[in-house]
mmCIF file of N, CA and C in Angstrom:
data_model
loop_
_atom_site.group_PDB
_atom_site.id
_atom_site.type_symbol
_atom_site.label_atom_id
_atom_site.label_comp_id
_atom_site.label_asym_id
_atom_site.label_seq_id
_atom_site.Cartn_x
_atom_site.Cartn_y
_atom_site.Cartn_z
ATOM 1 N N UNK M 21 1.512 -14.366 -14.076
ATOM 2 C CA UNK M 21 2.865 -14.847 -14.258
ATOM 3 C C UNK M 21 3.359 -15.401 -12.933
ATOM 4 N N UNK M 22 4.000 -16.491 -12.994
ATOM 5 C CA UNK M 22 4.543 -17.103 -11.786
ATOM 6 C C UNK M 22 6.020 -16.735 -11.661
ATOM 7 N N UNK M 23 6.443 -16.560 -10.419
ATOM 8 C CA UNK M 23 7.846 -16.270 -10.153
ATOM 9 C C UNK M 23 8.180 -16.764 -8.759
ATOM 10 N N UNK M 24 9.430 -16.768 -8.431
ATOM 11 C CA UNK M 24 9.878 -17.196 -7.109
ATOM 12 C C UNK M 24 10.505 -16.009 -6.406
ATOM 13 N N UNK M 25 10.146 -15.835 -5.137
ATOM 14 C CA UNK M 25 10.758 -14.785 -4.324
ATOM 15 C C UNK M 25 11.258 -15.407 -3.030
ATOM 16 N N UNK M 26 12.224 -14.785 -2.436
ATOM 17 C CA UNK M 26 12.758 -15.234 -1.154
ATOM 18 C C UNK M 26 12.134 -14.398 -0.047
ATOM 19 N N UNK M 27 11.494 -15.061 0.908
ATOM 20 C CA UNK M 27 10.937 -14.389 2.077
ATOM 21 C C UNK M 27 11.333 -15.181 3.309
ATOM 22 N N UNK M 28 11.284 -14.524 4.443
ATOM 23 C CA UNK M 28 11.629 -15.205 5.692
ATOM 24 C C UNK M 28 10.457 -16.067 6.154
ATOM 25 N N UNK M 29 10.744 -16.966 7.070
ATOM 26 C CA UNK M 29 9.684 -17.790 7.654
ATOM 27 C C UNK M 29 8.633 -16.916 8.332
ATOM 28 N N UNK M 30 9.093 -15.857 8.987
ATOM 29 C CA UNK M 30 8.174 -14.954 9.675
ATOM 30 C C UNK M 30 7.256 -14.237 8.680
ATOM 31 N N UNK M 31 7.830 -13.805 7.556
ATOM 32 C CA UNK M 31 7.019 -13.144 6.533
ATOM 33 C C UNK M 31 5.980 -14.106 5.954
ATOM 34 N N UNK M 32 6.394 -15.339 5.702
ATOM 35 C CA UNK M 32 5.466 -16.342 5.169
ATOM 36 C C UNK M 32 4.336 -16.599 6.152
ATOM 37 N N UNK M 33 4.674 -16.738 7.422
ATOM 38 C CA UNK M 33 3.650 -16.980 8.441
ATOM 39 C C UNK M 33 2.669 -15.810 8.518
ATOM 40 N N UNK M 34 3.195 -14.595 8.472
ATOM 41 C CA UNK M 34 2.333 -13.415 8.533
ATOM 42 C C UNK M 34 1.435 -13.335 7.300
ATOM 43 N N UNK M 35 1.983 -13.651 6.135
ATOM 44 C CA UNK M 35 1.181 -13.643 4.911
ATOM 45 C C UNK M 35 0.079 -14.698 4.956
ATOM 46 N N UNK M 36 0.413 -15.894 5.438
ATOM 47 C CA UNK M 36 -0.591 -16.951 5.546
ATOM 48 C C UNK M 36 -1.694 -16.568 6.525
ATOM 49 N N UNK M 37 -1.319 -15.947 7.635
ATOM 50 C CA UNK M 37 -2.313 -15.521 8.624
ATOM 51 C C UNK M 37 -3.227 -14.447 8.034
ATOM 52 N N UNK M 38 -2.641 -13.496 7.325
ATOM 53 C CA UNK M 38 -3.439 -12.441 6.697
ATOM 54 C C UNK M 38 -4.372 -13.031 5.641
ATOM 55 N N UNK M 39 -3.855 -13.947 4.850
ATOM 56 C CA UNK M 39 -4.684 -14.597 3.831
ATOM 57 C C UNK M 39 -5.851 -15.335 4.479
ATOM 58 N N UNK M 40 -5.589 -16.024 5.572
ATOM 59 C CA UNK M 40 -6.650 -16.752 6.271
ATOM 60 C C UNK M 40 -7.720 -15.790 6.781
ATOM 61 N N UNK M 41 -7.292 -14.661 7.346
ATOM 62 C CA UNK M 41 -8.262 -13.671 7.834
ATOM 63 C C UNK M 41 -9.128 -13.126 6.701
ATOM 64 N N UNK M 42 -8.553 -13.055 5.512
ATOM 65 C CA UNK M 42 -9.294 -12.554 4.349
ATOM 66 C C UNK M 42 -10.069 -13.664 3.636
ATOM 67 N N UNK M 43 -9.913 -14.872 4.108
ATOM 68 C CA UNK M 43 -10.607 -15.989 3.473
ATOM 69 C C UNK M 43 -9.964 -16.443 2.174
ATOM 70 N N UNK M 44 -8.684 -16.208 2.031
ATOM 71 C CA UNK M 44 -7.949 -16.599 0.830
ATOM 72 C C UNK M 44 -7.217 -17.914 1.070
ATOM 73 N N UNK M 45 -7.026 -18.687 0.009
ATOM 74 C CA UNK M 45 -6.312 -19.958 0.135
ATOM 75 C C UNK M 45 -4.798 -19.764 0.095
ATOM 76 N N UNK M 46 -4.341 -18.751 -0.573
ATOM 77 C CA UNK M 46 -2.916 -18.459 -0.659
ATOM 78 C C UNK M 46 -2.685 -16.973 -0.465
ATOM 79 N N UNK M 47 -1.452 -16.557 -0.657
ATOM 80 C CA UNK M 47 -1.152 -15.140 -0.426
ATOM 81 C C UNK M 47 -0.703 -14.404 -1.684
ATOM 82 N N UNK M 48 -0.921 -14.985 -2.845
ATOM 83 C CA UNK M 48 -0.535 -14.318 -4.098
ATOM 84 C C UNK M 48 -1.231 -12.972 -4.264
ATOM 85 N N UNK M 49 -2.520 -12.922 -3.944
ATOM 86 C CA UNK M 49 -3.263 -11.664 -4.087
ATOM 87 C C UNK M 49 -2.698 -10.589 -3.169
ATOM 88 N N UNK M 50 -2.240 -10.995 -1.993
ATOM 89 C CA UNK M 50 -1.662 -10.035 -1.045
ATOM 90 C C UNK M 50 -0.330 -9.514 -1.575
ATOM 91 N N UNK M 51 0.471 -10.402 -2.154
ATOM 92 C CA UNK M 51 1.752 -9.993 -2.743
ATOM 93 C C UNK M 51 1.498 -9.025 -3.899
ATOM 94 N N UNK M 52 0.515 -9.330 -4.748
ATOM 95 C CA UNK M 52 0.184 -8.439 -5.865
ATOM 96 C C UNK M 52 -0.253 -7.069 -5.350
ATOM 97 N N UNK M 53 -1.077 -7.066 -4.309
ATOM 98 C CA UNK M 53 -1.532 -5.810 -3.709
ATOM 99 C C UNK M 53 -0.349 -5.005 -3.168
ATOM 100 N N UNK M 54 0.574 -5.689 -2.514
ATOM 101 C CA UNK M 54 1.750 -5.014 -1.947
ATOM 102 C C UNK M 54 2.636 -4.433 -3.049
ATOM 103 N N UNK M 55 2.807 -5.173 -4.129
ATOM 104 C CA UNK M 55 3.627 -4.680 -5.239
ATOM 105 C C UNK M 55 2.977 -3.458 -5.875
ATOM 106 N N UNK M 56 1.660 -3.527 -6.109
ATOM 107 C CA UNK M 56 0.948 -2.371 -6.672
ATOM 108 C C UNK M 56 1.088 -1.148 -5.771
ATOM 109 N N UNK M 57 0.919 -1.355 -4.462
ATOM 110 C CA UNK M 57 1.037 -0.266 -3.491
ATOM 111 C C UNK M 57 2.432 0.349 -3.550
ATOM 112 N N UNK M 58 3.463 -0.497 -3.574
ATOM 113 C CA UNK M 58 4.846 -0.028 -3.609
ATOM 114 C C UNK M 58 5.122 0.758 -4.895
ATOM 115 N N UNK M 59 4.707 0.215 -6.025
ATOM 116 C CA UNK M 59 4.967 0.890 -7.300
ATOM 117 C C UNK M 59 4.272 2.243 -7.373
ATOM 118 N N UNK M 60 3.051 2.336 -6.857
ATOM 119 C CA UNK M 60 2.349 3.621 -6.829
ATOM 120 C C UNK M 60 3.065 4.613 -5.914
ATOM 121 N N UNK M 61 3.553 4.128 -4.768
ATOM 122 C CA UNK M 61 4.266 5.004 -3.833
ATOM 123 C C UNK M 61 5.553 5.536 -4.456
ATOM 124 N N UNK M 62 6.263 4.677 -5.164
ATOM 125 C CA UNK M 62 7.496 5.109 -5.831
ATOM 126 C C UNK M 62 7.179 6.176 -6.873
ATOM 127 N N UNK M 63 6.129 5.958 -7.652
ATOM 128 C CA UNK M 63 5.762 6.925 -8.686
ATOM 129 C C UNK M 63 5.330 8.252 -8.073
ATOM 130 N N UNK M 64 4.581 8.205 -6.975
ATOM 131 C CA UNK M 64 4.184 9.442 -6.296
ATOM 132 C C UNK M 64 5.417 10.190 -5.803
ATOM 133 N N UNK M 65 6.389 9.463 -5.269
ATOM 134 C CA UNK M 65 7.622 10.092 -4.801
ATOM 135 C C UNK M 65 8.374 10.765 -5.936
ATOM 136 N N UNK M 66 8.430 10.093 -7.069
ATOM 137 C CA UNK M 66 9.098 10.686 -8.238
ATOM 138 C C UNK M 66 8.371 11.943 -8.693
ATOM 139 N N UNK M 67 7.045 11.883 -8.704
ATOM 140 C CA UNK M 67 6.258 13.047 -9.129
ATOM 141 C C UNK M 67 6.469 14.214 -8.173
ATOM 142 N N UNK M 68 6.523 13.927 -6.861
ATOM 143 C CA UNK M 68 6.763 14.999 -5.879
ATOM 144 C C UNK M 68 8.147 15.601 -6.071
ATOM 145 N N UNK M 69 9.127 14.748 -6.305
ATOM 146 C CA UNK M 69 10.489 15.241 -6.521
ATOM 147 C C UNK M 69 10.545 16.119 -7.767
ATOM 148 N N UNK M 70 9.913 15.664 -8.836
ATOM 149 C CA UNK M 70 9.902 16.438 -10.080
ATOM 150 C C UNK M 70 9.228 17.790 -9.869
ATOM 151 N N UNK M 71 8.096 17.791 -9.157
ATOM 152 C CA UNK M 71 7.388 19.045 -8.887
ATOM 153 C C UNK M 71 8.233 19.966 -8.014
ATOM 154 N N UNK M 72 8.918 19.394 -7.033
ATOM 155 C CA UNK M 72 9.769 20.194 -6.145
ATOM 156 C C UNK M 72 10.923 20.823 -6.914
ATOM 157 N N UNK M 73 11.523 20.052 -7.805
ATOM 158 C CA UNK M 73 12.652 20.576 -8.574
ATOM 159 C C UNK M 73 12.225 21.713 -9.504
ATOM 160 N N UNK M 74 10.978 21.696 -9.943
ATOM 161 C CA UNK M 74 10.488 22.790 -10.785
ATOM 162 C C UNK M 74 10.430 24.101 -10.009
ATOM 163 N N UNK M 75 10.360 24.012 -8.685
ATOM 164 C CA UNK M 75 10.290 25.215 -7.851
ATOM 165 C C UNK M 75 11.664 25.829 -7.590
ATOM 166 N N UNK M 76 12.711 25.116 -7.960
ATOM 167 C CA UNK M 76 14.059 25.610 -7.721
ATOM 168 C C UNK M 76 14.256 26.957 -8.411
ATOM 169 N N UNK M 77 14.703 27.933 -7.632
ATOM 170 C CA UNK M 77 14.971 29.259 -8.166
ATOM 171 C C UNK M 77 13.772 30.187 -8.182
ATOM 172 N N UNK M 78 12.627 29.729 -7.669
ATOM 173 C CA UNK M 78 11.416 30.554 -7.668
ATOM 174 C C UNK M 78 11.539 31.696 -6.667
ATOM 175 N N UNK M 79 12.143 31.430 -5.515
ATOM 176 C CA UNK M 79 12.298 32.460 -4.484
ATOM 177 C C UNK M 79 13.571 33.260 -4.716
ATOM 178 N N UNK M 80 13.506 34.524 -4.366
ATOM 179 C CA UNK M 80 14.723 35.330 -4.378
ATOM 180 C C UNK M 80 15.569 34.907 -3.180
ATOM 181 N N UNK M 81 16.822 35.314 -3.163
ATOM 182 C CA UNK M 81 17.688 34.992 -2.029
ATOM 183 C C UNK M 81 17.110 35.548 -0.734
ATOM 184 N N UNK M 82 16.562 36.742 -0.801
ATOM 185 C CA UNK M 82 15.984 37.377 0.390
ATOM 186 C C UNK M 82 14.753 36.605 0.870
ATOM 187 N N UNK M 83 13.909 36.191 -0.055
ATOM 188 C CA UNK M 83 12.722 35.410 0.321
ATOM 189 C C UNK M 83 13.128 34.071 0.950
ATOM 190 N N UNK M 84 14.126 33.445 0.371
ATOM 191 C CA UNK M 84 14.594 32.165 0.899
ATOM 192 C C UNK M 84 15.173 32.336 2.301
ATOM 193 N N UNK M 85 15.945 33.409 2.509
ATOM 194 C CA UNK M 85 16.524 33.676 3.826
ATOM 195 C C UNK M 85 15.419 33.888 4.856
ATOM 196 N N UNK M 86 14.406 34.676 4.491
ATOM 197 C CA UNK M 86 13.297 34.946 5.401
ATOM 198 C C UNK M 86 12.546 33.654 5.726
ATOM 199 N N UNK M 87 12.333 32.817 4.727
ATOM 200 C CA UNK M 87 11.626 31.562 4.954
ATOM 201 C C UNK M 87 12.417 30.649 5.891
ATOM 202 N N UNK M 88 13.731 30.569 5.689
ATOM 203 C CA UNK M 88 14.572 29.755 6.582
ATOM 204 C C UNK M 88 14.478 30.253 8.014
ATOM 205 N N UNK M 89 14.488 31.577 8.194
ATOM 206 C CA UNK M 89 14.378 32.152 9.538
ATOM 207 C C UNK M 89 13.028 31.818 10.166
ATOM 208 N N UNK M 90 11.966 31.906 9.388
ATOM 209 C CA UNK M 90 10.632 31.597 9.906
ATOM 210 C C UNK M 90 10.516 30.121 10.284
ATOM 211 N N UNK M 91 11.093 29.264 9.471
ATOM 212 C CA UNK M 91 11.080 27.829 9.783
ATOM 213 C C UNK M 91 11.858 27.566 11.059
ATOM 214 N N UNK M 92 13.021 28.201 11.196
ATOM 215 C CA UNK M 92 13.826 28.030 12.406
ATOM 216 C C UNK M 92 13.051 28.483 13.636
ATOM 217 N N UNK M 93 12.346 29.598 13.532
ATOM 218 C CA UNK M 93 11.527 30.092 14.642
ATOM 219 C C UNK M 93 10.451 29.076 15.003
ATOM 220 N N UNK M 94 9.796 28.518 14.008
ATOM 221 C CA UNK M 94 8.767 27.507 14.265
ATOM 222 C C UNK M 94 9.352 26.270 14.944
ATOM 223 N N UNK M 95 10.539 25.854 14.518
ATOM 224 C CA UNK M 95 11.179 24.685 15.126
ATOM 225 C C UNK M 95 11.485 24.921 16.602
ATOM 226 N N UNK M 96 11.867 26.142 16.954
ATOM 227 C CA UNK M 96 12.191 26.411 18.362
ATOM 228 C C UNK M 96 10.945 26.374 19.233
ATOM 229 N N UNK M 97 9.779 26.589 18.634
ATOM 230 C CA UNK M 97 8.516 26.560 19.382
ATOM 231 C C UNK M 97 7.856 25.182 19.370
ATOM 232 N N UNK M 98 8.420 24.260 18.621
ATOM 233 C CA UNK M 98 7.828 22.934 18.456
ATOM 234 C C UNK M 98 7.848 22.165 19.770
ATOM 235 N N UNK M 99 6.716 21.633 20.136
ATOM 236 C CA UNK M 99 6.633 20.842 21.370
ATOM 237 C C UNK M 99 7.000 19.395 21.067
ATOM 238 N N UNK M 100 7.834 18.844 21.910
ATOM 239 C CA UNK M 100 8.297 17.468 21.678
ATOM 240 C C UNK M 100 7.967 16.571 22.860
ATOM 241 N N UNK M 101 6.799 16.610 23.323
ATOM 242 C CA UNK M 101 6.477 15.677 24.394
ATOM 243 C C UNK M 101 5.537 16.239 25.311
#
């Protein structure tokens, strides 16, 4: 299916350069690959969110408090440089 999209001059130049490196005449295949990648990433994010929401209420208040304290302790030990 053909469609029109708006891209910047810089994006077009980068797509043409990538297509040339891959030995392609145009960049349609690259756009299709990018769309597939994006759609899969969105679906994975939704699946992770759904799985996370199923865990809601699994821990007791005491378990949750202990976990928060342990996470806070780990954060204070985290090296940043």
